[in-house]
Amino acid sequence: MSSGIRFDSVSVAYGKNVVLDGLDLTVEPGEVMALLGPSGSGKTTALRAVAGFVRPASGRVFIGDRDVTSLPPHRRGIGMVVQQYALFPHMRVEENVAFGLKAQKVARAEIPGRVADALSMTGMAAYAKRFPRELSGGQQQRVAIARALAIRPGVLLLDEPLSALDAQLRSGMLAELARLHRELPDVSILYVTHDQVEALTLADRIAVMDRARLQDCGTPQELYRRPRNEFTASFVGNANLLPVSVGVGSVSLGGAEVKVDTGEVAAGVSATLCVRPHLVGLGPGPNALAGTVTEVQWRGATHRLYVDVDGQSVKADLRELRKPPSLGEEVTVHFAPEDAVLLSAGVTHD
Ligand SMILES: Nc1ncnc2c1ncn2[C@@H]1O[C@H](COP(=O)(O)OP(=O)(O)OP(=O)(O)O)[C@@H](O)[C@H]1O
Ligand SMILES: [Mg+2]
């Protein structure tokens, strides 16, 4: 059963407080969409609107071509995993996984096979008789995923499913989720996270939310290389965001003239130049800027330099730097014109 998700101008309010503001977003059948954004931006609310746990003040929610806006949660054909494991503590693993099947009135004879399938898919077949308290955090989360998959949902909603796990377990589970999706290529997944690594690793596309609104949406590469606004630029990856004034085919940054593609940005306006720190080089080159080193941080694989250029702090992440410059040293940094993106209010890059 393959079905996408569509938000059509969905708004949710608690009292006068609008926490989801006119969300338009489509998750294609079989696609993994990450919903990325800071705390309180409305991610869980969007998920709950799909699940049916919150009713939109306006707009419609579609699963496949079915308008589910008024359907109760159990009739929407979705599997959901929430941040805290939320297993039933008094039920064994197999009973937890069978729970949704019973609620859906699946034929009694079919249930044990479906439970066994879901548990083996998540690597938990050997734990069927245990109680949740006899499992580690990662194992409990696998059971929660098995429970969501047992009903063979067309749509899987995951709300920060890895946030309760430590970093090492998290990256292992991330690989497992990717494998699971390869085994179930028809399932559409909406994956809420505030962790950009999870979003970049797992998602086909990322929807970036801030303050109840969708700010940007695109493939991880698009958002990273051509962010539409400062929020996306700084939330997806690291960014130098440098105030500049725009000329024709170039901008001025402090006293220096810098070549970039100014696109549709009109000459004369103020804008922000986004350059990724790992694309900034040390020494002479195109778009060279003279500055003073204000900080040097060793980060294992790279050195992070902070260089003051006319009062702007420019970050550069440099590999293979045998002899880093010293504090206060006069240096030149540079970047290729094609590695800079000009951001201006009201201008978007598609
Ligand atoms: N039941 C509720 N009643 C009133 N306000 C609520 C309710 N649930 C959520 N909110 C508010 O809605 C806003 C969005 O909440 P939501 O849970 O969607 O954020 P989130 O993006 O998932 O954040 P986090 O990353 O912290 O989980 C927040 O300001 C929150 O306080
Ligand atoms: Mg949340």
CSV table of C-alpha atoms and ligand atoms in Angstrom, one decimal:
chain,number,residue,atom,x,y,z
A,1,MET,CA,0.0,0.0,0.0
A,2,SER,CA,1.7,3.1,-1.2
A,3,SER,CA,0.5,6.5,-0.2
A,4,GLY,CA,2.0,9.9,0.2
A,5,ILE,CA,1.0,12.7,2.6
A,6,ARG,CA,-0.2,16.1,1.6
A,7,PHE,CA,-0.7,19.2,3.9
A,8,ASP,CA,-2.9,21.7,2.2
A,9,SER,CA,-2.7,25.0,4.0
A,10,VAL,CA,-2.9,23.4,7.4
A,11,SER,CA,-3.0,25.7,10.4
A,12,VAL,CA,-3.2,24.6,14.0
A,13,ALA,CA,-3.9,27.0,16.9
A,14,TYR,CA,-4.1,26.6,20.7
A,15,GLY,CA,-6.4,29.3,21.8
A,16,LYS,CA,-5.0,32.5,20.1
A,17,ASN,CA,-1.6,30.9,19.6
A,18,VAL,CA,-1.0,29.8,16.0
A,19,VAL,CA,1.6,27.0,16.2
A,20,LEU,CA,1.3,25.8,12.6
A,21,ASP,CA,0.7,28.5,10.1
A,22,GLY,CA,-0.6,27.5,6.6
A,23,LEU,CA,1.6,24.5,6.0
A,24,ASP,CA,1.7,23.4,2.4
A,25,LEU,CA,3.9,20.3,2.0
A,26,THR,CA,3.7,17.0,0.0
A,27,VAL,CA,5.5,13.8,0.9
A,28,GLU,CA,5.6,11.6,-2.2
A,29,PRO,CA,4.8,7.9,-1.9
A,30,GLY,CA,7.8,6.1,-0.6
A,31,GLU,CA,9.7,9.3,0.2
A,32,VAL,CA,11.5,10.0,3.4
A,33,MET,CA,10.8,13.6,4.4
A,34,ALA,CA,12.6,15.1,7.4
A,35,LEU,CA,10.9,17.9,9.3
A,36,LEU,CA,13.8,19.8,10.7
A,37,GLY,CA,13.6,22.8,13.0
A,38,PRO,CA,14.3,24.2,16.5
A,39,SER,CA,12.3,23.4,19.6
A,40,GLY,CA,8.7,24.8,19.5
A,41,SER,CA,8.7,25.4,15.7
A,42,GLY,CA,5.6,23.2,15.2
A,43,LYS,CA,7.2,19.9,14.0
A,44,THR,CA,5.3,17.6,16.4
A,45,THR,CA,2.1,19.5,15.8
A,46,ALA,CA,2.4,18.9,12.1
A,47,LEU,CA,2.9,15.2,12.8
A,48,ARG,CA,0.0,15.1,15.1
A,49,ALA,CA,-2.2,16.7,12.4
A,50,VAL,CA,-1.4,13.8,10.1
A,51,ALA,CA,-2.0,11.2,12.9
A,52,GLY,CA,-5.3,12.8,13.8
A,53,PHE,CA,-4.4,13.7,17.4
A,54,VAL,CA,-4.9,17.4,16.7
A,55,ARG,CA,-7.5,19.0,14.6
A,56,PRO,CA,-6.5,21.8,12.2
A,57,ALA,CA,-8.2,25.1,12.6
A,58,SER,CA,-8.1,25.3,8.8
A,59,GLY,CA,-6.7,23.4,5.8
A,60,ARG,CA,-6.9,19.7,4.8
A,61,VAL,CA,-4.7,16.7,5.4
A,62,PHE,CA,-4.5,13.9,2.7
A,63,ILE,CA,-3.1,10.4,2.9
A,64,GLY,CA,-2.8,9.2,-0.6
A,65,ASP,CA,-5.8,10.8,-2.3
A,66,ARG,CA,-8.0,10.4,0.8
A,67,ASP,CA,-8.9,13.5,2.7
A,68,VAL,CA,-8.4,12.3,6.3
A,69,THR,CA,-8.9,15.6,8.0
A,70,SER,CA,-12.0,14.4,9.8
A,71,LEU,CA,-11.1,10.7,10.2
A,72,PRO,CA,-10.2,9.3,13.7
A,73,PRO,CA,-6.6,8.3,14.2
A,74,HIS,CA,-7.1,4.5,14.0
A,75,ARG,CA,-8.8,4.8,10.6
A,76,ARG,CA,-5.9,6.6,8.9
A,77,GLY,CA,-3.6,3.6,8.3
A,78,ILE,CA,-0.5,5.2,9.9
A,79,GLY,CA,2.2,3.9,12.1
A,80,MET,CA,3.6,6.3,14.7
A,81,VAL,CA,6.7,6.2,16.9
A,82,VAL,CA,7.0,9.0,19.5
A,83,GLN,CA,10.0,10.3,21.3
A,84,GLN,CA,9.6,8.4,24.6
A,85,TYR,CA,9.2,4.8,23.8
A,86,ALA,CA,5.7,4.6,25.1
A,87,LEU,CA,5.5,0.8,25.2
A,88,PHE,CA,2.9,-0.6,27.5
A,89,PRO,CA,5.0,-1.7,30.5
A,90,HIS,CA,2.7,-4.5,31.7
A,91,MET,CA,2.7,-6.2,28.3
A,92,ARG,CA,5.4,-8.4,26.8
A,93,VAL,CA,7.1,-7.4,23.6
A,94,GLU,CA,4.9,-9.6,21.4
A,95,GLU,CA,1.7,-8.2,23.1
A,96,ASN,CA,2.9,-4.7,22.5
A,97,VAL,CA,3.4,-5.4,18.8
A,98,ALA,CA,0.1,-7.2,18.5
A,99,PHE,CA,-1.8,-4.3,20.1
A,100,GLY,CA,-2.4,-2.3,17.0
A,101,LEU,CA,-3.4,-5.4,15.1
A,102,LYS,CA,-6.1,-6.2,17.6
A,103,ALA,CA,-7.3,-2.6,17.6
A,104,GLN,CA,-7.6,-2.9,13.8
A,105,LYS,CA,-9.5,-6.2,14.1
A,106,VAL,CA,-7.0,-8.2,12.1
A,107,ALA,CA,-8.0,-11.9,12.1
A,108,ARG,CA,-6.8,-13.7,15.2
A,109,ALA,CA,-5.0,-16.4,13.3
A,110,GLU,CA,-3.0,-13.9,11.3
A,111,ILE,CA,-1.7,-12.0,14.3
A,112,PRO,CA,1.2,-14.2,15.5
A,113,GLY,CA,2.7,-14.3,12.0
A,114,ARG,CA,2.4,-10.5,11.6
A,115,VAL,CA,4.0,-10.0,15.0
A,116,ALA,CA,6.9,-12.3,14.2
A,117,ASP,CA,7.5,-10.5,10.8
A,118,ALA,CA,7.6,-7.1,12.4
A,119,LEU,CA,9.9,-8.3,15.2
A,120,SER,CA,12.3,-10.0,12.8
A,121,MET,CA,12.4,-6.9,10.6
A,122,THR,CA,13.7,-4.8,13.5
A,123,GLY,CA,16.0,-7.6,14.8
A,124,MET,CA,13.9,-8.2,17.9
A,125,ALA,CA,12.6,-11.7,17.3
A,126,ALA,CA,14.6,-13.2,20.2
A,127,TYR,CA,13.0,-10.8,22.7
A,128,ALA,CA,9.3,-11.5,22.1
A,129,LYS,CA,8.6,-12.8,25.6
A,130,ARG,CA,10.4,-10.0,27.5
A,131,PHE,CA,8.8,-7.0,29.2
A,132,PRO,CA,9.9,-3.5,28.2
A,133,ARG,CA,11.7,-3.0,31.5
A,134,GLU,CA,14.0,-5.9,30.6
A,135,LEU,CA,15.2,-4.1,27.4
A,136,SER,CA,17.8,-1.4,26.7
A,137,GLY,CA,16.7,1.9,25.4
A,138,GLY,CA,17.6,1.0,21.8
A,139,GLN,CA,15.8,-2.3,22.0
A,140,GLN,CA,12.7,-0.6,23.3
A,141,GLN,CA,12.8,1.8,20.4
A,142,ARG,CA,13.1,-1.1,18.0
A,143,VAL,CA,10.0,-2.7,19.5
A,144,ALA,CA,8.2,0.6,19.2
A,145,ILE,CA,9.1,0.7,15.5
A,146,ALA,CA,8.0,-3.0,15.1
A,147,ARG,CA,4.7,-2.1,16.7
A,148,ALA,CA,4.2,0.8,14.2
A,149,LEU,CA,5.2,-1.5,11.3
A,150,ALA,CA,3.0,-4.4,12.3
A,151,ILE,CA,-0.2,-2.8,10.9
A,152,ARG,CA,1.6,-2.5,7.5
A,153,PRO,CA,1.1,1.3,7.4
A,154,GLY,CA,1.3,3.2,4.1
A,155,VAL,CA,2.7,6.1,6.2
A,156,LEU,CA,5.1,6.0,9.1
A,157,LEU,CA,5.4,9.0,11.4
A,158,LEU,CA,8.6,9.2,13.5
A,159,ASP,CA,8.8,11.9,16.1
A,160,GLU,CA,12.5,12.2,17.2
A,161,PRO,CA,12.7,8.4,17.5
A,162,LEU,CA,16.4,8.5,18.4
A,163,SER,CA,16.6,11.4,20.7
A,164,ALA,CA,16.5,9.4,23.9
A,165,LEU,CA,19.5,7.3,22.7
A,166,ASP,CA,23.2,8.0,23.2
A,167,ALA,CA,25.3,9.2,20.2
A,168,GLN,CA,26.8,5.9,19.3
A,169,LEU,CA,23.5,4.0,19.5
A,170,ARG,CA,21.9,6.8,17.5
A,171,SER,CA,24.1,6.4,14.5
A,172,GLY,CA,23.6,2.6,14.5
A,173,MET,CA,19.8,3.0,14.6
A,174,LEU,CA,20.1,5.6,11.9
A,175,ALA,CA,21.7,3.0,9.6
A,176,GLU,CA,19.0,0.5,10.6
A,177,LEU,CA,16.2,2.9,9.8
A,178,ALA,CA,17.8,3.4,6.3
A,179,ARG,CA,17.9,-0.4,5.8
A,180,LEU,CA,14.3,-0.8,7.0
A,181,HIS,CA,13.2,1.8,4.4
A,182,ARG,CA,15.1,-0.1,1.7
A,183,GLU,CA,13.1,-3.2,2.7
A,184,LEU,CA,9.8,-1.2,2.7
A,185,PRO,CA,10.3,1.1,-0.2
A,186,ASP,CA,6.6,1.9,-0.5
A,187,VAL,CA,6.2,3.3,3.0
A,188,SER,CA,6.2,7.1,3.1
A,189,ILE,CA,8.1,8.4,6.2
A,190,LEU,CA,7.7,11.8,7.9
A,191,TYR,CA,10.6,12.0,10.3
A,192,VAL,CA,10.7,14.8,12.9
A,193,THR,CA,14.1,15.8,14.2
A,194,HIS,CA,16.1,18.9,15.3
A,195,ASP,CA,19.3,17.0,14.5
A,196,GLN,CA,20.6,18.1,11.0
A,197,VAL,CA,22.9,15.0,10.8
A,198,GLU,CA,19.8,12.7,11.0
A,199,ALA,CA,18.0,14.8,8.5
A,200,LEU,CA,20.9,14.9,6.0
A,201,THR,CA,21.6,11.2,6.4
A,202,LEU,CA,18.2,9.8,6.2
A,203,ALA,CA,15.9,12.1,4.2
A,204,ASP,CA,15.2,12.3,0.5
A,205,ARG,CA,14.0,15.8,1.2
A,206,ILE,CA,14.1,18.1,4.2
A,207,ALA,CA,11.4,20.6,5.2
A,208,VAL,CA,12.8,23.3,7.4
A,209,MET,CA,10.4,24.8,10.0
A,210,ASP,CA,10.8,27.9,12.1
A,211,ARG,CA,8.2,29.7,14.2
A,212,ALA,CA,5.2,27.7,13.0
A,213,ARG,CA,6.1,28.2,9.3
A,214,LEU,CA,7.8,26.2,6.6
A,215,GLN,CA,11.0,28.1,5.7
A,216,ASP,CA,12.5,26.0,3.0
A,217,CYS,CA,12.1,22.5,1.5
A,218,GLY,CA,14.5,20.6,-0.8
A,219,THR,CA,16.9,17.8,-1.1
A,220,PRO,CA,19.7,17.8,1.5
A,221,GLN,CA,22.2,18.9,-1.3
A,222,GLU,CA,19.9,21.8,-2.4
A,223,LEU,CA,19.4,23.1,1.0
A,224,TYR,CA,23.1,22.9,1.8
A,225,ARG,CA,24.4,24.4,-1.5
A,226,ARG,CA,21.6,26.8,-2.3
A,227,PRO,CA,19.8,27.8,0.9
A,228,ARG,CA,16.9,30.2,0.3
A,229,ASN,CA,17.4,32.2,3.4
A,230,GLU,CA,19.7,32.8,6.4
A,231,PHE,CA,17.7,30.5,8.6
A,232,THR,CA,18.2,27.5,6.4
A,233,ALA,CA,21.8,28.5,5.8
A,234,SER,CA,22.6,28.5,9.5
A,235,PHE,CA,20.4,25.6,10.5
A,236,VAL,CA,21.5,23.1,7.8
A,237,GLY,CA,25.3,23.1,8.1
A,238,ASN,CA,27.7,25.8,9.3
A,239,ALA,CA,27.7,29.1,7.4
A,240,ASN,CA,29.5,32.4,7.2
A,241,LEU,CA,26.7,35.0,6.9
A,242,LEU,CA,28.4,38.2,5.9
A,243,PRO,CA,26.5,41.5,5.4
A,244,VAL,CA,27.4,43.0,2.0
A,245,SER,CA,26.1,45.7,-0.3
A,246,VAL,CA,25.3,44.6,-3.8
A,247,GLY,CA,26.8,45.9,-7.0
A,248,VAL,CA,26.7,44.5,-10.6
A,249,GLY,CA,28.2,41.0,-10.6
A,250,SER,CA,30.0,41.7,-7.4
A,251,VAL,CA,29.4,42.8,-3.8
A,252,SER,CA,31.4,44.9,-1.4
A,253,LEU,CA,32.3,43.3,1.8
A,254,GLY,CA,33.9,45.8,4.1
A,255,GLY,CA,36.3,47.6,1.8
A,256,ALA,CA,36.8,44.7,-0.6
A,257,GLU,CA,35.1,44.0,-3.9
A,258,VAL,CA,34.1,40.4,-4.1
A,259,LYS,CA,32.9,38.6,-7.3
A,260,VAL,CA,29.7,36.5,-6.9
A,261,ASP,CA,26.7,35.6,-8.9
A,262,THR,CA,24.3,38.4,-7.9
A,263,GLY,CA,21.4,36.7,-9.8
A,264,GLU,CA,18.2,38.7,-9.4
A,265,VAL,CA,19.4,40.7,-6.5
A,266,ALA,CA,19.2,44.4,-7.4
A,267,ALA,CA,22.3,46.5,-7.3
A,268,GLY,CA,22.3,49.0,-4.4
A,269,VAL,CA,20.5,46.8,-1.8
A,270,SER,CA,22.0,45.2,1.3
A,271,ALA,CA,22.2,41.5,1.4
A,272,THR,CA,23.9,38.6,3.1
A,273,LEU,CA,26.6,36.5,1.5
A,274,CYS,CA,26.6,32.8,2.6
A,275,VAL,CA,29.9,31.0,2.3
A,276,ARG,CA,30.5,27.5,4.0
A,277,PRO,CA,33.5,27.6,6.2
A,278,HIS,CA,35.1,24.5,4.6
A,279,LEU,CA,35.0,26.3,1.2
A,280,VAL,CA,37.1,29.2,2.6
A,281,GLY,CA,40.8,28.8,1.8
A,282,LEU,CA,43.9,30.3,3.4
A,283,GLY,CA,46.4,32.3,1.3
A,284,PRO,CA,46.0,34.1,-2.0
A,285,GLY,CA,43.2,33.1,-4.4
A,286,PRO,CA,40.0,34.4,-6.0
A,287,ASN,CA,38.0,36.8,-3.8
A,288,ALA,CA,40.9,37.3,-1.5
A,289,LEU,CA,40.2,39.1,1.8
A,290,ALA,CA,42.9,40.4,4.1
A,291,GLY,CA,42.3,40.0,7.8
A,292,THR,CA,43.6,39.2,11.3
A,293,VAL,CA,43.4,35.9,13.0
A,294,THR,CA,41.4,36.2,16.2
A,295,GLU,CA,41.0,32.5,17.1
A,296,VAL,CA,42.4,29.2,16.2
A,297,GLN,CA,40.6,26.0,17.2
A,298,TRP,CA,41.9,22.5,16.6
A,299,ARG,CA,39.1,20.1,15.9
A,300,GLY,CA,40.9,16.9,15.0
A,301,ALA,CA,40.3,16.6,11.3
A,302,THR,CA,40.3,20.4,10.8
A,303,HIS,CA,41.4,23.7,12.2
A,304,ARG,CA,38.8,26.3,12.6
A,305,LEU,CA,40.2,29.8,12.1
A,306,TYR,CA,38.3,33.0,12.9
A,307,VAL,CA,39.6,35.9,10.8
A,308,ASP,CA,38.5,39.5,11.4
A,309,VAL,CA,37.9,41.1,8.0
A,310,ASP,CA,37.0,44.7,8.4
A,311,GLY,CA,35.0,44.0,11.5
A,312,GLN,CA,33.4,40.8,10.1
A,313,SER,CA,34.4,37.5,11.6
A,314,VAL,CA,35.0,35.0,8.8
A,315,LYS,CA,35.2,31.3,9.8
A,316,ALA,CA,37.4,28.9,7.8
A,317,ASP,CA,37.6,25.2,8.3
A,318,LEU,CA,41.0,24.0,7.0
A,319,ARG,CA,42.3,20.4,6.6
A,320,GLU,CA,45.9,19.4,6.6
A,321,LEU,CA,47.1,22.6,8.1
A,322,ARG,CA,50.6,21.6,9.3
A,323,LYS,CA,51.4,25.0,10.7
A,324,PRO,CA,48.4,27.0,11.7
A,325,PRO,CA,48.8,30.8,11.8
A,326,SER,CA,49.1,32.4,15.3
A,327,LEU,CA,46.7,34.7,17.0
A,328,GLY,CA,47.0,38.3,15.7
A,329,GLU,CA,48.7,37.2,12.5
A,330,GLU,CA,47.8,39.0,9.2
A,331,VAL,CA,46.4,36.5,6.7
A,332,THR,CA,44.5,36.3,3.5
A,333,VAL,CA,41.5,34.1,3.1
A,334,HIS,CA,39.6,33.5,-0.2
A,335,PHE,CA,36.7,31.6,-1.7
A,336,ALA,CA,35.6,30.8,-5.2
A,337,PRO,CA,32.8,33.0,-6.6
A,338,GLU,CA,30.7,29.9,-7.3
A,339,ASP,CA,31.0,28.8,-3.6
A,340,ALA,CA,29.1,31.9,-2.4
A,341,VAL,CA,25.3,32.3,-2.3
A,342,LEU,CA,23.8,35.8,-2.1
A,343,LEU,CA,20.8,35.9,0.2
A,344,SER,CA,18.5,38.9,0.3
A,345,ALA,CA,15.1,39.3,1.9
A,346,GLY,CA,12.4,38.5,-0.6
A,347,VAL,CA,14.8,36.7,-3.0
A,348,THR,CA,14.7,32.9,-3.3
A,349,HIS,CA,16.9,30.5,-5.1
A,350,ASP,CA,15.1,27.6,-6.8
B,1,LIG,N1,-1.5,21.0,23.8
B,1,LIG,C1,-0.9,22.2,23.6
B,1,LIG,N2,-1.5,23.3,24.2
B,1,LIG,C2,-1.0,24.5,24.0
B,1,LIG,N3,0.2,24.8,23.3
B,1,LIG,C3,0.8,23.7,22.7
B,1,LIG,C4,0.3,22.4,22.9
B,1,LIG,N4,1.1,21.5,22.2
B,1,LIG,C5,2.1,22.3,21.7
B,1,LIG,N5,1.9,23.6,22.0
B,1,LIG,C6,2.8,24.7,21.6
B,1,LIG,O1,2.9,24.7,20.2
B,1,LIG,C7,4.2,25.1,19.8
B,1,LIG,C8,4.7,24.0,18.8
B,1,LIG,O2,4.9,22.8,19.6
B,1,LIG,P1,5.5,21.5,18.9
B,1,LIG,O3,5.4,20.4,19.9
B,1,LIG,O4,4.8,21.3,17.6
B,1,LIG,O5,7.0,21.9,18.7
B,1,LIG,P2,8.2,21.0,18.2
B,1,LIG,O6,8.7,21.7,16.9
B,1,LIG,O7,7.8,19.6,18.1
B,1,LIG,O8,9.3,21.2,19.3
B,1,LIG,P3,10.3,20.2,20.0
B,1,LIG,O9,11.5,20.1,19.1
B,1,LIG,O10,10.7,20.9,21.3
B,1,LIG,O11,9.6,18.9,20.2
B,1,LIG,C9,5.0,25.3,21.0
B,1,LIG,O12,5.1,26.6,21.3
B,1,LIG,C10,4.2,24.6,22.1
B,1,LIG,O13,4.3,25.2,23.3
B,2,MG,MG,8.4,17.9,19.1
